[in-house]
């Protein structure tokens, strides 16, 4: 048997450089605590409701356990088109939608379809780290473009994106509403980003996973669908995980311009060979029957957001931005510059699990991410423990 260092020397450098998740690192350190209040990952404590999972059970009972359509069940793709038509007020062709084995799988295929090894992608930061890590494994350089935080607000300076452009840049990744900051792009900003991408021949990979988690009376966030033509070079990645409490199901979708069907089918074939039919039946149930549950989740998150803004927002040492979207509070604590070290201390001394901002790339180091898609009693307890730990 070869020594482990010899084995590792034979591994691709890109794989060796893949970073350990700064979120999972905390989760692994504290998941077995009896007093744990887990606010570190992007999910609530509500399980998938019966109106969704019963369709998966029925599918299994009927023996739907064989290979299936690699692009996704036609009935689910039609349902995705109808969902988008209802949401955006115009018709959508089901041929542009493809079922994926999670939102992460959709991102992987979007990168595989658009950016080659040795090329680069522009990524506003702080942002969910998986895109940059996935790009790096594929030999693609993720170029972090820092967002600005001032006067309690995150902003994206589009000129910074333009200045970061290189001859090797092939794509632009835009996550709005943004995990972790809660920033939401306006229609005007999306139009400007589209124009920038078209001018320079760039793809846009649009992560609009949290598009339904917006507040103050809105029903959805602005979308590239509001400003783009159907044949624009934009790939939309999405997931069933957040809207319908299906994080563990690992099922999402990819929306593409016309003409990409065979390309995407091939990428599915050589990655997962298709998403299990019973999972797709559950996803269909979510689209057809899950609107009330989705609205309940958004309403619940809105109340939790208000609680945290009132309690943590009034603390003299806490600096935060009011999240316009997502279900995350991204905040810093005066005197703390390294959130990774502090997150471990908070976990060990209070039982509150937070995601360190260091996990989210450029500009995130002094911040913490708190998921508020949780029970109000848990959030009350966590707020009390955090305020006590921080002190005056």
Tab-separated table of C-alpha atoms in Angstrom:
chain	number	residue	atom	x	y	z
A	1	UNK	CA	0.000	0.000	0.000
A	2	UNK	CA	1.333	3.431	-0.935
A	3	UNK	CA	1.847	6.036	1.825
A	4	UNK	CA	-0.848	8.682	1.865
A	5	UNK	CA	1.569	11.452	0.816
A	6	UNK	CA	2.549	9.437	-2.262
A	7	UNK	CA	-1.099	8.860	-3.129
A	8	UNK	CA	-1.874	12.559	-2.746
A	9	UNK	CA	1.062	13.470	-4.971
A	10	UNK	CA	-0.763	11.692	-7.794
A	11	UNK	CA	-4.010	13.641	-7.309
A	12	UNK	CA	-4.815	16.525	-9.668
A	13	UNK	CA	-3.528	19.818	-8.214
A	14	UNK	CA	-6.944	21.404	-8.748
A	15	UNK	CA	-8.546	18.738	-6.577
A	16	UNK	CA	-5.889	19.100	-3.904
A	17	UNK	CA	-6.488	22.846	-3.809
A	18	UNK	CA	-10.238	22.458	-3.332
A	19	UNK	CA	-10.920	24.197	-0.018
A	20	UNK	CA	-12.574	22.554	2.943
A	21	UNK	CA	-15.964	24.148	3.465
A	22	UNK	CA	-15.664	26.744	6.198
A	23	UNK	CA	-19.297	26.074	7.074
A	24	UNK	CA	-19.081	22.276	7.221
A	25	UNK	CA	-15.960	22.634	9.379
A	26	UNK	CA	-18.082	24.278	12.081
A	27	UNK	CA	-20.956	21.860	11.580
A	28	UNK	CA	-18.666	18.861	12.068
A	29	UNK	CA	-17.286	20.390	15.253
A	30	UNK	CA	-20.658	20.913	16.875
A	31	UNK	CA	-23.340	18.752	15.329
A	32	UNK	CA	-23.508	16.389	18.335
A	33	UNK	CA	-24.009	19.052	21.024
A	34	UNK	CA	-27.214	18.561	22.977
A	35	UNK	CA	-27.669	22.306	23.479
A	36	UNK	CA	-26.993	23.169	19.839
A	37	UNK	CA	-28.953	25.920	18.066
A	38	UNK	CA	-27.920	25.266	14.446
A	39	UNK	CA	-28.137	28.494	12.477
A	40	UNK	CA	-25.143	27.824	10.244
A	41	UNK	CA	-26.537	26.118	7.139
A	42	UNK	CA	-29.194	27.275	4.707
A	43	UNK	CA	-32.193	25.333	5.880
A	44	UNK	CA	-34.912	25.493	8.475
A	45	UNK	CA	-36.090	22.823	10.878
A	46	UNK	CA	-39.362	22.146	9.023
A	47	UNK	CA	-39.326	18.782	7.219
A	48	UNK	CA	-40.673	18.344	3.704
A	49	UNK	CA	-44.487	18.378	4.009
A	50	UNK	CA	-46.615	15.325	3.237
A	51	UNK	CA	-48.252	17.052	0.274
A	52	UNK	CA	-44.847	16.736	-1.413
A	53	UNK	CA	-43.277	13.536	-0.112
A	54	UNK	CA	-46.402	11.416	-0.549
A	55	UNK	CA	-45.951	11.688	-4.329
A	56	UNK	CA	-42.483	10.177	-3.966
A	57	UNK	CA	-43.905	7.319	-1.896
A	58	UNK	CA	-46.605	6.684	-4.499
A	59	UNK	CA	-43.962	6.646	-7.241
A	60	UNK	CA	-41.882	4.072	-5.354
A	61	UNK	CA	-44.912	1.937	-4.585
A	62	UNK	CA	-45.745	1.897	-8.283
A	63	UNK	CA	-42.258	0.664	-9.131
A	64	UNK	CA	-40.947	3.833	-10.746
A	65	UNK	CA	-37.334	2.910	-10.012
A	66	UNK	CA	-35.794	2.658	-13.481
A	67	UNK	CA	-33.725	4.950	-15.687
A	68	UNK	CA	-35.751	7.912	-16.809
A	69	UNK	CA	-35.570	10.986	-19.023
A	70	UNK	CA	-32.183	12.609	-18.630
A	71	UNK	CA	-33.628	16.046	-19.327
A	72	UNK	CA	-36.280	15.403	-16.694
A	73	UNK	CA	-39.791	13.982	-16.748
A	74	UNK	CA	-41.792	15.851	-19.431
A	75	UNK	CA	-44.593	16.503	-16.954
A	76	UNK	CA	-42.153	18.138	-14.515
A	77	UNK	CA	-40.558	20.256	-17.232
A	78	UNK	CA	-44.019	21.439	-18.297
A	79	UNK	CA	-44.787	22.250	-14.650
A	80	UNK	CA	-41.568	24.273	-14.399
A	81	UNK	CA	-42.577	26.223	-17.497
A	82	UNK	CA	-46.002	26.904	-15.991
A	83	UNK	CA	-44.470	27.954	-12.655
A	84	UNK	CA	-42.298	30.489	-14.451
A	85	UNK	CA	-45.193	31.694	-16.596
A	86	UNK	CA	-47.263	32.339	-13.481
A	87	UNK	CA	-44.372	34.044	-11.706
A	88	UNK	CA	-43.143	36.272	-14.527
A	89	UNK	CA	-46.386	36.874	-16.412
A	90	UNK	CA	-45.346	35.552	-19.819
A	91	UNK	CA	-45.144	32.180	-21.565
A	92	UNK	CA	-42.144	29.868	-21.160
A	93	UNK	CA	-41.226	26.874	-23.324
A	94	UNK	CA	-40.706	23.668	-21.368
A	95	UNK	CA	-37.783	22.832	-23.672
A	96	UNK	CA	-35.598	25.374	-21.888
A	97	UNK	CA	-35.886	23.600	-18.495
A	98	UNK	CA	-33.754	20.676	-17.345
A	99	UNK	CA	-34.024	18.757	-14.071
A	100	UNK	CA	-30.766	18.466	-12.147
A	101	UNK	CA	-29.485	16.552	-9.150
A	102	UNK	CA	-29.537	19.701	-6.944
A	103	UNK	CA	-28.845	23.381	-7.482
A	104	UNK	CA	-25.144	22.584	-7.078
A	105	UNK	CA	-25.381	20.159	-10.001
A	106	UNK	CA	-27.008	22.919	-12.056
A	107	UNK	CA	-24.077	25.222	-11.246
A	108	UNK	CA	-21.564	22.513	-12.160
A	109	UNK	CA	-23.181	21.956	-15.551
A	110	UNK	CA	-23.520	25.704	-16.179
A	111	UNK	CA	-19.766	26.041	-15.662
A	112	UNK	CA	-19.005	22.983	-17.776
A	113	UNK	CA	-21.088	24.396	-20.619
A	114	UNK	CA	-19.563	27.869	-20.648
A	115	UNK	CA	-16.039	28.166	-19.213
A	116	UNK	CA	-12.957	26.137	-20.098
A	117	UNK	CA	-9.864	25.402	-18.037
A	118	UNK	CA	-7.511	28.366	-18.151
A	119	UNK	CA	-10.373	30.858	-18.523
A	120	UNK	CA	-11.992	32.937	-15.799
A	121	UNK	CA	-15.350	33.925	-14.324
A	122	UNK	CA	-16.201	37.130	-12.460
A	123	UNK	CA	-17.791	36.580	-9.046
A	124	UNK	CA	-19.066	39.432	-6.819
A	125	UNK	CA	-18.055	38.655	-3.238
A	126	UNK	CA	-18.888	37.811	-0.442
A	127	UNK	CA	-20.959	35.003	-1.920
A	128	UNK	CA	-21.787	31.338	-1.352
A	129	UNK	CA	-18.381	29.669	-1.778
A	130	UNK	CA	-19.323	26.587	-3.785
A	131	UNK	CA	-19.329	28.304	-7.168
A	132	UNK	CA	-15.743	29.518	-6.828
A	133	UNK	CA	-14.548	26.163	-5.497
A	134	UNK	CA	-16.336	24.268	-8.264
A	135	UNK	CA	-14.796	26.560	-10.877
A	136	UNK	CA	-11.335	26.051	-9.407
A	137	UNK	CA	-11.631	22.261	-9.506
A	138	UNK	CA	-12.362	22.584	-13.220
A	139	UNK	CA	-9.258	24.676	-13.797
A	140	UNK	CA	-11.255	27.901	-14.116
A	141	UNK	CA	-10.071	31.014	-12.287
A	142	UNK	CA	-12.798	32.646	-10.158
A	143	UNK	CA	-12.046	36.368	-9.994
A	144	UNK	CA	-13.559	37.807	-6.816
A	145	UNK	CA	-14.960	41.313	-7.248
A	146	UNK	CA	-15.498	42.836	-3.795
A	147	UNK	CA	-18.879	44.299	-2.977
A	148	UNK	CA	-18.968	47.347	-0.721
A	149	UNK	CA	-20.405	47.524	2.799
A	150	UNK	CA	-21.009	50.981	4.172
A	151	UNK	CA	-23.695	52.659	6.234
A	152	UNK	CA	-25.362	49.322	6.864
A	153	UNK	CA	-25.815	48.468	3.191
A	154	UNK	CA	-24.166	46.142	0.658
A	155	UNK	CA	-23.767	47.492	-2.867
A	156	UNK	CA	-22.358	46.178	-6.131
A	157	UNK	CA	-20.197	48.598	-8.096
A	158	UNK	CA	-20.614	47.415	-11.681
A	159	UNK	CA	-17.578	49.438	-12.710
A	160	UNK	CA	-15.493	47.124	-10.510
A	161	UNK	CA	-16.742	44.196	-12.586
A	162	UNK	CA	-15.769	45.988	-15.766
A	163	UNK	CA	-12.319	46.761	-14.368
A	164	UNK	CA	-11.811	43.085	-13.438
A	165	UNK	CA	-12.496	41.880	-16.985
A	166	UNK	CA	-9.577	40.115	-18.717
A	167	UNK	CA	-9.169	38.637	-22.200
A	168	UNK	CA	-9.720	35.222	-20.585
A	169	UNK	CA	-13.050	36.084	-18.910
A	170	UNK	CA	-15.934	34.045	-20.252
A	171	UNK	CA	-18.732	34.383	-17.706
A	172	UNK	CA	-20.253	36.429	-14.937
A	173	UNK	CA	-21.857	34.831	-11.855
A	174	UNK	CA	-24.646	36.852	-10.265
A	175	UNK	CA	-26.377	35.631	-7.103
A	176	UNK	CA	-29.424	37.776	-6.352
A	177	UNK	CA	-30.896	37.685	-3.773
A	178	UNK	CA	-27.392	37.129	-2.439
A	179	UNK	CA	-26.313	34.460	-0.003
A	180	UNK	CA	-24.954	35.612	2.475
A	181	UNK	CA	-25.435	39.393	2.330
A	182	UNK	CA	-29.149	39.631	1.523
A	183	UNK	CA	-28.387	42.110	-1.290
A	184	UNK	CA	-30.989	42.166	-4.076
A	185	UNK	CA	-30.214	43.600	-7.505
A	186	UNK	CA	-32.652	46.119	-8.949
A	187	UNK	CA	-34.150	45.740	-12.408
A	188	UNK	CA	-31.940	48.603	-13.554
A	189	UNK	CA	-28.798	46.874	-12.253
A	190	UNK	CA	-29.764	43.614	-13.935
A	191	UNK	CA	-30.297	45.455	-17.219
A	192	UNK	CA	-26.864	47.057	-16.884
A	193	UNK	CA	-25.251	43.703	-16.102
A	194	UNK	CA	-26.952	42.156	-19.121
A	195	UNK	CA	-25.683	44.953	-21.377
A	196	UNK	CA	-22.160	44.560	-19.993
A	197	UNK	CA	-22.230	40.799	-20.614
A	198	UNK	CA	-23.596	41.146	-24.148
A	199	UNK	CA	-21.061	43.833	-25.025
A	200	UNK	CA	-18.143	41.606	-24.027
A	201	UNK	CA	-19.532	38.259	-25.177
A	202	UNK	CA	-19.889	36.881	-21.645
A	203	UNK	CA	-22.241	34.246	-20.350
A	204	UNK	CA	-24.259	35.084	-17.261
A	205	UNK	CA	-24.834	32.342	-14.697
A	206	UNK	CA	-27.793	33.632	-12.696
A	207	UNK	CA	-28.278	32.083	-9.255
A	208	UNK	CA	-31.825	33.120	-8.319
A	209	UNK	CA	-32.374	30.389	-5.721
A	210	UNK	CA	-33.718	32.844	-3.116
A	211	UNK	CA	-35.915	34.769	-5.528
A	212	UNK	CA	-39.088	34.055	-3.551
A	213	UNK	CA	-37.619	35.041	-0.171
A	214	UNK	CA	-38.177	38.792	-0.334
A	215	UNK	CA	-39.979	41.032	2.113
A	216	UNK	CA	-41.889	44.280	2.596
A	217	UNK	CA	-44.775	43.162	0.404
A	218	UNK	CA	-42.882	41.864	-2.632
A	219	UNK	CA	-43.755	38.433	-4.020
A	220	UNK	CA	-40.481	37.860	-5.855
A	221	UNK	CA	-37.144	39.513	-6.478
A	222	UNK	CA	-36.227	41.231	-9.751
A	223	UNK	CA	-34.858	38.677	-12.197
A	224	UNK	CA	-32.843	38.573	-15.377
A	225	UNK	CA	-36.077	37.173	-16.832
A	226	UNK	CA	-37.414	40.731	-16.465
A	227	UNK	CA	-34.791	42.236	-18.775
A	228	UNK	CA	-33.469	39.416	-21.000
A	229	UNK	CA	-34.484	37.967	-24.343
A	230	UNK	CA	-35.098	34.217	-24.505
A	231	UNK	CA	-31.976	33.628	-26.589
A	232	UNK	CA	-29.633	35.697	-24.412
A	233	UNK	CA	-26.568	33.778	-23.161
A	234	UNK	CA	-27.930	33.397	-19.630
A	235	UNK	CA	-28.119	30.164	-17.628
A	236	UNK	CA	-30.444	30.230	-14.627
A	237	UNK	CA	-29.667	27.823	-11.780
A	238	UNK	CA	-32.280	26.988	-9.187
A	239	UNK	CA	-33.341	24.377	-6.660
A	240	UNK	CA	-36.361	22.959	-4.886
A	241	UNK	CA	-34.391	22.996	-1.624
A	242	UNK	CA	-35.309	26.371	-0.140
A	243	UNK	CA	-38.851	27.098	-1.317
A	244	UNK	CA	-40.269	23.731	-0.332
A	245	UNK	CA	-37.976	22.487	2.496
A	246	UNK	CA	-36.346	19.875	0.261
A	247	UNK	CA	-32.652	20.398	1.001
A	248	UNK	CA	-31.995	16.691	1.526
A	249	UNK	CA	-33.700	15.639	-1.705
A	250	UNK	CA	-30.953	17.065	-3.931
A	251	UNK	CA	-33.066	18.183	-6.868
A	252	UNK	CA	-32.989	21.419	-8.812
A	253	UNK	CA	-33.248	22.787	-12.331
A	254	UNK	CA	-31.328	24.607	-15.029
A	255	UNK	CA	-32.924	27.033	-17.480
A	256	UNK	CA	-31.111	27.612	-20.787
A	257	UNK	CA	-31.512	29.426	-24.097
A	258	UNK	CA	-33.063	27.469	-26.967
A	259	UNK	CA	-30.825	25.033	-28.781
A	260	UNK	CA	-28.877	23.762	-25.771
A	261	UNK	CA	-30.981	20.675	-25.137
A	262	UNK	CA	-28.577	18.047	-26.424
A	263	UNK	CA	-25.610	19.758	-24.764
A	264	UNK	CA	-27.308	19.681	-21.373
A	265	UNK	CA	-28.550	16.131	-21.863
A	266	UNK	CA	-24.991	15.029	-22.577
A	267	UNK	CA	-23.702	16.777	-19.458
A	268	UNK	CA	-26.389	15.027	-17.406
A	269	UNK	CA	-25.460	11.688	-18.954
A	270	UNK	CA	-21.810	12.072	-17.992
A	271	UNK	CA	-22.450	13.294	-14.442
A	272	UNK	CA	-25.537	11.671	-12.905
A	273	UNK	CA	-27.313	9.998	-15.850
A	274	UNK	CA	-30.540	11.539	-14.621
A	275	UNK	CA	-32.479	12.385	-11.477
A	276	UNK	CA	-34.500	9.601	-9.832
A	277	UNK	CA	-38.115	9.560	-10.981
A	278	UNK	CA	-39.528	9.399	-7.458
A	279	UNK	CA	-37.652	12.578	-6.559
A	280	UNK	CA	-39.047	14.259	-9.639
A	281	UNK	CA	-42.575	13.242	-8.627
A	282	UNK	CA	-42.024	14.963	-5.279
A	283	UNK	CA	-40.765	18.047	-7.103
A	284	UNK	CA	-43.869	18.006	-9.269
A	285	UNK	CA	-45.993	17.874	-6.123
A	286	UNK	CA	-44.121	20.902	-4.793
A	287	UNK	CA	-44.877	22.943	-7.909
A	288	UNK	CA	-48.511	21.871	-8.131
A	289	UNK	CA	-49.491	21.826	-4.460
A	290	UNK	CA	-46.796	23.656	-2.506
A	291	UNK	CA	-47.617	27.331	-3.004
A	292	UNK	CA	-49.338	27.733	0.358
A	293	UNK	CA	-46.421	26.061	2.127
A	294	UNK	CA	-43.986	28.332	0.286
A	295	UNK	CA	-45.936	31.423	1.318
A	296	UNK	CA	-45.968	30.151	4.912
A	297	UNK	CA	-42.186	29.764	4.848
A	298	UNK	CA	-41.677	33.291	3.505
A	299	UNK	CA	-44.085	34.782	6.060
A	300	UNK	CA	-42.351	32.893	8.863
A	301	UNK	CA	-38.936	34.078	7.703
A	302	UNK	CA	-40.227	37.639	7.524
A	303	UNK	CA	-41.283	37.548	11.167
A	304	UNK	CA	-37.929	36.049	12.171
A	305	UNK	CA	-36.116	38.747	10.197
A	306	UNK	CA	-38.049	41.456	12.031
A	307	UNK	CA	-37.184	39.905	15.401
A	308	UNK	CA	-33.464	39.755	14.665
A	309	UNK	CA	-33.339	43.259	13.230
A	310	UNK	CA	-34.970	44.538	16.407
A	311	UNK	CA	-32.874	42.554	18.894
A	312	UNK	CA	-29.464	42.239	17.270
A	313	UNK	CA	-29.835	45.447	15.299
A	314	UNK	CA	-30.150	47.434	18.521
A	315	UNK	CA	-26.977	46.020	20.086
A	316	UNK	CA	-24.267	48.664	20.291
A	317	UNK	CA	-21.480	46.339	19.079
A	318	UNK	CA	-23.305	44.672	16.185
A	319	UNK	CA	-23.122	46.017	12.640
A	320	UNK	CA	-25.524	44.538	10.134
A	321	UNK	CA	-27.313	45.141	6.871
A	322	UNK	CA	-31.065	44.824	6.536
A	323	UNK	CA	-31.455	41.836	4.166
A	324	UNK	CA	-33.834	42.625	1.323
A	325	UNK	CA	-33.842	38.965	0.337
A	326	UNK	CA	-32.777	35.422	1.382
A	327	UNK	CA	-33.206	34.192	4.953
A	328	UNK	CA	-29.800	35.201	6.272
A	329	UNK	CA	-28.536	37.926	8.561
A	330	UNK	CA	-24.934	38.896	7.777
A	331	UNK	CA	-23.428	40.859	10.650
A	332	UNK	CA	-20.151	41.824	12.289
A	333	UNK	CA	-19.214	42.448	15.911
A	334	UNK	CA	-17.041	45.397	16.889
A	335	UNK	CA	-13.588	44.201	17.935
A	336	UNK	CA	-13.754	40.871	16.069
A	337	UNK	CA	-11.754	40.660	12.871
A	338	UNK	CA	-11.562	36.893	12.333
A	339	UNK	CA	-15.016	35.334	12.293
A	340	UNK	CA	-13.705	31.776	11.947
A	341	UNK	CA	-11.949	31.853	15.300
A	342	UNK	CA	-14.854	33.664	16.916
A	343	UNK	CA	-17.446	31.245	15.461
A	344	UNK	CA	-15.694	28.337	17.188
A	345	UNK	CA	-15.677	30.268	20.476
A	346	UNK	CA	-19.360	31.150	20.143
A	347	UNK	CA	-20.184	27.524	19.386
A	348	UNK	CA	-18.225	26.132	22.341
A	349	UNK	CA	-19.357	28.779	24.833
A	350	UNK	CA	-23.024	29.237	23.862
A	351	UNK	CA	-24.092	26.342	21.608
A	352	UNK	CA	-25.109	28.771	18.853
A	353	UNK	CA	-23.870	27.608	15.457
A	354	UNK	CA	-23.072	30.424	13.029
A	355	UNK	CA	-21.378	30.318	9.627
A	356	UNK	CA	-18.155	32.351	9.640
A	357	UNK	CA	-17.879	35.065	7.016
A	358	UNK	CA	-14.420	33.749	6.165
A	359	UNK	CA	-16.237	30.948	4.307
A	360	UNK	CA	-17.743	33.426	1.835
A	361	UNK	CA	-14.629	34.856	0.278
A	362	UNK	CA	-13.449	38.382	-0.341
A	363	UNK	CA	-14.762	40.872	2.213
A	364	UNK	CA	-16.409	38.316	4.487
A	365	UNK	CA	-13.725	37.850	7.141
A	366	UNK	CA	-15.210	39.969	9.975
A	367	UNK	CA	-18.823	38.837	9.390
A	368	UNK	CA	-21.076	35.999	10.536
A	369	UNK	CA	-24.019	34.477	8.689
A	370	UNK	CA	-27.103	33.504	10.672
A	371	UNK	CA	-29.920	31.523	9.039
A	372	UNK	CA	-33.279	32.788	10.312
A	373	UNK	CA	-35.522	30.259	8.550
A	374	UNK	CA	-36.020	28.806	12.000
A	375	UNK	CA	-38.425	28.505	14.898
A	376	UNK	CA	-38.955	31.809	16.730
A	377	UNK	CA	-38.196	30.279	20.135
A	378	UNK	CA	-34.823	29.075	18.830
A	379	UNK	CA	-34.059	32.522	17.443
A	380	UNK	CA	-35.068	34.212	20.689
A	381	UNK	CA	-32.747	31.905	22.641
A	382	UNK	CA	-29.923	32.394	20.135
A	383	UNK	CA	-30.296	36.178	20.224
A	384	UNK	CA	-30.190	36.199	24.027
A	385	UNK	CA	-27.101	33.953	24.129
A	386	UNK	CA	-25.301	35.969	21.464
A	387	UNK	CA	-25.989	39.306	23.153
A	388	UNK	CA	-24.769	37.908	26.465
A	389	UNK	CA	-21.618	36.517	24.825
A	390	UNK	CA	-20.853	39.805	23.062
A	391	UNK	CA	-21.462	41.926	26.147
A	392	UNK	CA	-21.676	45.718	26.199
